[in-house]
Amino acid sequence: MSGRRPALAWPVAVLAFLHLIALGADVVAPYDPAEQTRELIWAPPTKLHLVDAAGRWHLRPFVYRWRPADGAPGRYVEDTSRIFPLRLWSGEAGTRRLLGVEPPARLHLLGTDGLGRDQLSRLVHGARTSLFAGLGAALLAVAAGLLLGTLAGYFGGWLDDLLMRGSELAMALPALYLLLAARAFLPLELGPAAAWGLIVVLLGLLGWPPAARLVRGVVLAARRRGYVGAARGFGASHVYLLRRHLLPPALAVGLTQLVLLVPQMILAEVTLSFLGLGVSEPTPSWGSMLVPLTSYPVLAAHGWAFLPALPLVLTVLSYHQLASAGRQRLRRTA
Amino acid sequence: MLRVVGRRLLHAAVLVLAVSAACFVLAELVPGDFLAPARLDPRASAESLEALRARYGLDRPLHQRYLSWLGSVLRGEMGHSLAYGVPVAPLVLGRAGNTLLLSVPATALAWLLALILGAWGARRPGGWGDRLSLGLGATLQAVPELVLALLALLVAARSGIFPLGGMASLSAGELGFWGRLVDVLRHLALPTLVLALALVPVLLRHVRAALSEALEQSFVHAARGHGVGELRLLLTYALPAAAPPLLALFGLSAGTLLSGSLVVEVVMSWPGLGPLLLDAVFARDLHVIVGATLLSGLLLVAGNLLADLLLYAVDPRLRRPGATP
Amino acid sequence: MKPESAAAGEPLVRAVGVGKSYRRGGREVVALRGVDLTIPRGATVALTGESGAGKSTLGRLLALAERPSSGEVEVAGRATSGLRAAARLALRRRLQLVPQDAAGTLSPRFSCLQAVAEPLAIAGWSRRRRRRRAAELLAEVALPAAVADRPALAASGGEKRRLVLARALACEPELLILDETFVGLDLSVQARLVNLLLELKERRRLTYLLISHDLSLVAHLADRVAVLAGGRLVEDRPRGGPQAIFRPLPPP
């Protein structure tokens, strides 16, 4: 490829930012993600103002309340009779939030959804569901791939045959069909936590074959190296050889696989939740937040319903950049 | 040649047996079946449930059910759908036909785009054309097909030019042959485009790499020295040299294509294998789950076989006696 | 480790009717057939022959790195074919093979000191004892202390040979099997390595099996010469002056 090396700083910064937000969702999100406001169904994003209706400037940004437009059901206009300044770290002790406004005004920076829930809050909590599901599933898949690939590559024989044929079989189906078929045999109605755990385990268990095959190849090649045979001559045990000589190169491969696998796993969770087979309501996931977009009225009138797709694209982009930057750097050091 | 075909067929047979056996065993291990919703219905008596179980054959032991399913595969039925009340094979084959109707043009379009953009980039690596096509690829790669499909729906909803999903208009029955053809094509346009765009980034990367490597070969340099034009150089010299790795990629990308197709089909209500499988999962319609999954696997095998055959046709080295691909 | 009572001259390692065959690409390749060879304690036995004659294979068998297809390898008068894996592994430390490809046996992730200390780590030595002993070993093969923390693979060809030699010595071996140890080295480097080997043999009362096709070296070092051709031992006699060695080899 071209000589310039891909940037590493911005993907790391973006991913760190997104994960921090996800971790701190309880504080970052302005509202409880399940809290419904029946008067504000599909309300557009709240506008931040510095100049009020009378033309006066304010130092602190403020918002107006949405009120239903007269004679136009489903539409909202700003009630300019009272201003509500933006407050940092507001609320009572114990339930403080990073950003907020005083009730009865509400701060919906990304608008609300069809049940009047705050989209930003759902997005932030959904990040927790989706980002960590992807991370967990990828970690599980790579760990399984490392274990199985190392064993297969080191000991060979029937174990190797079994694992390789098994992984071929798992890869003989299109990934999403395999995922749906496997999901078909698991309970459909589950609590949010159980469903999340189930998805992570399922994705992890289905995701090991490519990692295992790569690791196996690396271990197989490393096992034939002279220094492994030499260490055997010094009386080294299997455990010593695996730990000291075979696991380090396998781990390097595993790490690159991890970075490649995480966005795939995030997408898999998003897709499953979108299809209604993942984490169920009211727990938000980036996937289930996209479901309203399949209905015509939403598409036609509520453009902000598309906002949940943006962090997903940003996440995938950052992971891809991280992967290509990491690959380049590994190749330089190798 | 025959060995290649034979190996793929054997692969397919093993796939059918292994996947179906795994499905039956898993279905046995997990609680809940097709009648689970009926059981929650207070009006359903225990006797009538038993009668239904017997009618659907759900009361027989596992191995009997599996053997009778295998028998029906040999009869060309692939079992019986409880939800649709028909044999699975015609149902699944029809849906697979629709999936092919979507994915074959999408593949063609994706390869066309990838070849054009890849050739543009490979001609002058590092030039603005190259950087533009690389940037386009990287951006597209970060947009999942799910989001692409939803964006296409948005375009359809806001512009009104294209139908909002589905495969035919409600009034399609009243149209003549040509009218119906145009109607299907109009429905096909957006899903095909989405699926093709989802596939382009992966193809583009490999096409560019293969073509720029081929353009560096000494026989291409020699041909350029003889005054062969740029386009002819690309089409008749570099492309054949780059073909083998690209054909291998064609086989490998078949799985990505089918997975992507599933998402596009569900979002854009295209009646392919994907929505069929999804509905069957919700209904616990075991034979349809098995049938749709198997067919996706068989389509993948067919894609790989096609890649093998094309490779054989393109690469003269493979036709030598005793050569093994 | 070394039994002090063992008298020089009695057999340390003995091959009895040893044969070895490999499967390569579905075909059976015979590397050795019916080889009898005795390596007396304290001797320097040279094993020579054309390339492909089976020298390295015999070396690996005598180091217990591989098992013979037929016949028996005895160590100190005891058969090894019936040994359990752990006992065999322990025995291998006493019979160290210094292989032809020294660089290939050095891990790219190890420093020189780590490489030399590896046998000690495997034997369960503590980190501090390991470092001290490895430094002594480096000094014993006349490597400067400055190389200790450099990557093992960054060393020069001659240094690498000394490094693998020091590493083999860390096992406190009785027999060193030196497989083409001098190939590819400058004459001056070769000479210093030869002197080092002679010195080590004196100090540590080592036994050498010297695998080489360099007849002048063999003449200089060995007190017994064995010749392999086509997997058979065609000659095995005490060094009888240069003329005996420079005789043309019998056709394979």
PDB file of N, CA and C in Angstrom, chain B residues 135-166:
ATOM      1  N   GLY B 135     -10.378   6.126  -0.398  1.00  0.00           N
ATOM      2  CA  GLY B 135     -11.176   6.808   0.622  1.00  0.00           C
ATOM      3  C   GLY B 135     -12.631   6.397   0.547  1.00  0.00           C
ATOM      4  N   LEU B 136     -13.132   6.283  -0.689  1.00  0.00           N
ATOM      5  CA  LEU B 136     -14.509   5.860  -0.903  1.00  0.00           C
ATOM      6  C   LEU B 136     -14.720   4.459  -0.327  1.00  0.00           C
ATOM      7  N   GLY B 137     -13.748   3.584  -0.618  1.00  0.00           N
ATOM      8  CA  GLY B 137     -13.841   2.212  -0.119  1.00  0.00           C
ATOM      9  C   GLY B 137     -13.853   2.170   1.393  1.00  0.00           C
ATOM     10  N   ALA B 138     -12.922   2.921   2.018  1.00  0.00           N
ATOM     11  CA  ALA B 138     -12.826   2.903   3.482  1.00  0.00           C
ATOM     12  C   ALA B 138     -14.110   3.441   4.110  1.00  0.00           C
ATOM     13  N   THR B 139     -14.677   4.486   3.501  1.00  0.00           N
ATOM     14  CA  THR B 139     -15.907   5.052   4.047  1.00  0.00           C
ATOM     15  C   THR B 139     -17.057   4.055   3.921  1.00  0.00           C
ATOM     16  N   LEU B 140     -17.173   3.472   2.728  1.00  0.00           N
ATOM     17  CA  LEU B 140     -18.256   2.514   2.507  1.00  0.00           C
ATOM     18  C   LEU B 140     -18.139   1.323   3.457  1.00  0.00           C
ATOM     19  N   GLN B 141     -16.896   0.925   3.701  1.00  0.00           N
ATOM     20  CA  GLN B 141     -16.691  -0.239   4.541  1.00  0.00           C
ATOM     21  C   GLN B 141     -17.179  -0.001   5.971  1.00  0.00           C
ATOM     22  N   ALA B 142     -17.139   1.269   6.384  1.00  0.00           N
ATOM     23  CA  ALA B 142     -17.546   1.572   7.752  1.00  0.00           C
ATOM     24  C   ALA B 142     -19.055   1.682   7.878  1.00  0.00           C
ATOM     25  N   VAL B 143     -19.778   1.745   6.759  1.00  0.00           N
ATOM     26  CA  VAL B 143     -21.231   1.852   6.823  1.00  0.00           C
ATOM     27  C   VAL B 143     -21.819   0.455   6.656  1.00  0.00           C
ATOM     28  N   PRO B 144     -22.371  -0.110   7.717  1.00  0.00           N
ATOM     29  CA  PRO B 144     -22.895  -1.465   7.618  1.00  0.00           C
ATOM     30  C   PRO B 144     -24.066  -1.538   6.643  1.00  0.00           C
ATOM     31  N   GLU B 145     -24.285  -2.724   6.072  1.00  0.00           N
ATOM     32  CA  GLU B 145     -25.371  -2.851   5.092  1.00  0.00           C
ATOM     33  C   GLU B 145     -26.715  -2.508   5.712  1.00  0.00           C
ATOM     34  N   LEU B 146     -26.829  -2.753   7.026  1.00  0.00           N
ATOM     35  CA  LEU B 146     -28.078  -2.398   7.707  1.00  0.00           C
ATOM     36  C   LEU B 146     -28.360  -0.902   7.563  1.00  0.00           C
ATOM     37  N   VAL B 147     -27.344  -0.085   7.823  1.00  0.00           N
ATOM     38  CA  VAL B 147     -27.508   1.367   7.728  1.00  0.00           C
ATOM     39  C   VAL B 147     -27.710   1.780   6.276  1.00  0.00           C
ATOM     40  N   LEU B 148     -26.949   1.144   5.365  1.00  0.00           N
ATOM     41  CA  LEU B 148     -27.112   1.443   3.939  1.00  0.00           C
ATOM     42  C   LEU B 148     -28.547   1.179   3.495  1.00  0.00           C
ATOM     43  N   ALA B 149     -29.083   0.028   3.923  1.00  0.00           N
ATOM     44  CA  ALA B 149     -30.442  -0.341   3.515  1.00  0.00           C
ATOM     45  C   ALA B 149     -31.449   0.660   4.070  1.00  0.00           C
ATOM     46  N   LEU B 150     -31.245   1.086   5.326  1.00  0.00           N
ATOM     47  CA  LEU B 150     -32.161   2.064   5.915  1.00  0.00           C
ATOM     48  C   LEU B 150     -32.060   3.406   5.197  1.00  0.00           C
ATOM     49  N   LEU B 151     -30.833   3.768   4.805  1.00  0.00           N
ATOM     50  CA  LEU B 151     -30.660   5.002   4.041  1.00  0.00           C
ATOM     51  C   LEU B 151     -31.397   4.912   2.711  1.00  0.00           C
ATOM     52  N   ALA B 152     -31.333   3.733   2.086  1.00  0.00           N
ATOM     53  CA  ALA B 152     -32.039   3.551   0.818  1.00  0.00           C
ATOM     54  C   ALA B 152     -33.536   3.707   1.026  1.00  0.00           C
ATOM     55  N   LEU B 153     -34.037   3.188   2.151  1.00  0.00           N
ATOM     56  CA  LEU B 153     -35.460   3.352   2.463  1.00  0.00           C
ATOM     57  C   LEU B 153     -35.791   4.837   2.614  1.00  0.00           C
ATOM     58  N   LEU B 154     -34.885   5.558   3.255  1.00  0.00           N
ATOM     59  CA  LEU B 154     -35.094   6.996   3.446  1.00  0.00           C
ATOM     60  C   LEU B 154     -35.193   7.697   2.085  1.00  0.00           C
ATOM     61  N   VAL B 155     -34.261   7.331   1.193  1.00  0.00           N
ATOM     62  CA  VAL B 155     -34.286   7.918  -0.150  1.00  0.00           C
ATOM     63  C   VAL B 155     -35.609   7.597  -0.831  1.00  0.00           C
ATOM     64  N   ALA B 156     -36.024   6.334  -0.709  1.00  0.00           N
ATOM     65  CA  ALA B 156     -37.274   5.922  -1.346  1.00  0.00           C
ATOM     66  C   ALA B 156     -38.454   6.698  -0.762  1.00  0.00           C
ATOM     67  N   ALA B 157     -38.438   6.875   0.565  1.00  0.00           N
ATOM     68  CA  ALA B 157     -39.566   7.539   1.219  1.00  0.00           C
ATOM     69  C   ALA B 157     -39.606   9.022   0.872  1.00  0.00           C
ATOM     70  N   ARG B 158     -38.430   9.650   0.794  1.00  0.00           N
ATOM     71  CA  ARG B 158     -38.411  11.097   0.570  1.00  0.00           C
ATOM     72  C   ARG B 158     -38.578  11.442  -0.894  1.00  0.00           C
ATOM     73  N   SER B 159     -38.039  10.581  -1.805  1.00  0.00           N
ATOM     74  CA  SER B 159     -38.070  10.949  -3.211  1.00  0.00           C
ATOM     75  C   SER B 159     -39.346  10.456  -3.894  1.00  0.00           C
ATOM     76  N   GLY B 160     -39.823   9.291  -3.479  1.00  0.00           N
ATOM     77  CA  GLY B 160     -41.014   8.759  -4.118  1.00  0.00           C
ATOM     78  C   GLY B 160     -40.765   8.148  -5.478  1.00  0.00           C
ATOM     79  N   ILE B 161     -39.505   8.116  -5.926  1.00  0.00           N
ATOM     80  CA  ILE B 161     -39.224   7.520  -7.236  1.00  0.00           C
ATOM     81  C   ILE B 161     -39.260   5.997  -7.149  1.00  0.00           C
ATOM     82  N   PHE B 162     -38.667   5.498  -6.060  1.00  0.00           N
ATOM     83  CA  PHE B 162     -38.575   4.054  -5.932  1.00  0.00           C
ATOM     84  C   PHE B 162     -39.599   3.544  -4.935  1.00  0.00           C
ATOM     85  N   PRO B 163     -40.055   2.299  -5.137  1.00  0.00           N
ATOM     86  CA  PRO B 163     -40.999   1.712  -4.178  1.00  0.00           C
ATOM     87  C   PRO B 163     -40.317   1.479  -2.837  1.00  0.00           C
ATOM     88  N   LEU B 164     -41.132   1.494  -1.793  1.00  0.00           N
ATOM     89  CA  LEU B 164     -40.605   1.380  -0.435  1.00  0.00           C
ATOM     90  C   LEU B 164     -40.505  -0.097  -0.054  1.00  0.00           C
ATOM     91  N   GLY B 165     -39.627  -0.827  -0.696  1.00  0.00           N
ATOM     92  CA  GLY B 165     -39.455  -2.229  -0.368  1.00  0.00           C
ATOM     93  C   GLY B 165     -40.443  -3.116  -1.078  1.00  0.00           C
ATOM     94  N   GLY B 166     -40.319  -4.414  -0.805  1.00  0.00           N
ATOM     95  CA  GLY B 166     -41.173  -5.388  -1.461  1.00  0.00           C
ATOM     96  C   GLY B 166     -40.620  -5.763  -2.820  1.00  0.00           C
TER      97      GLY B 166
END
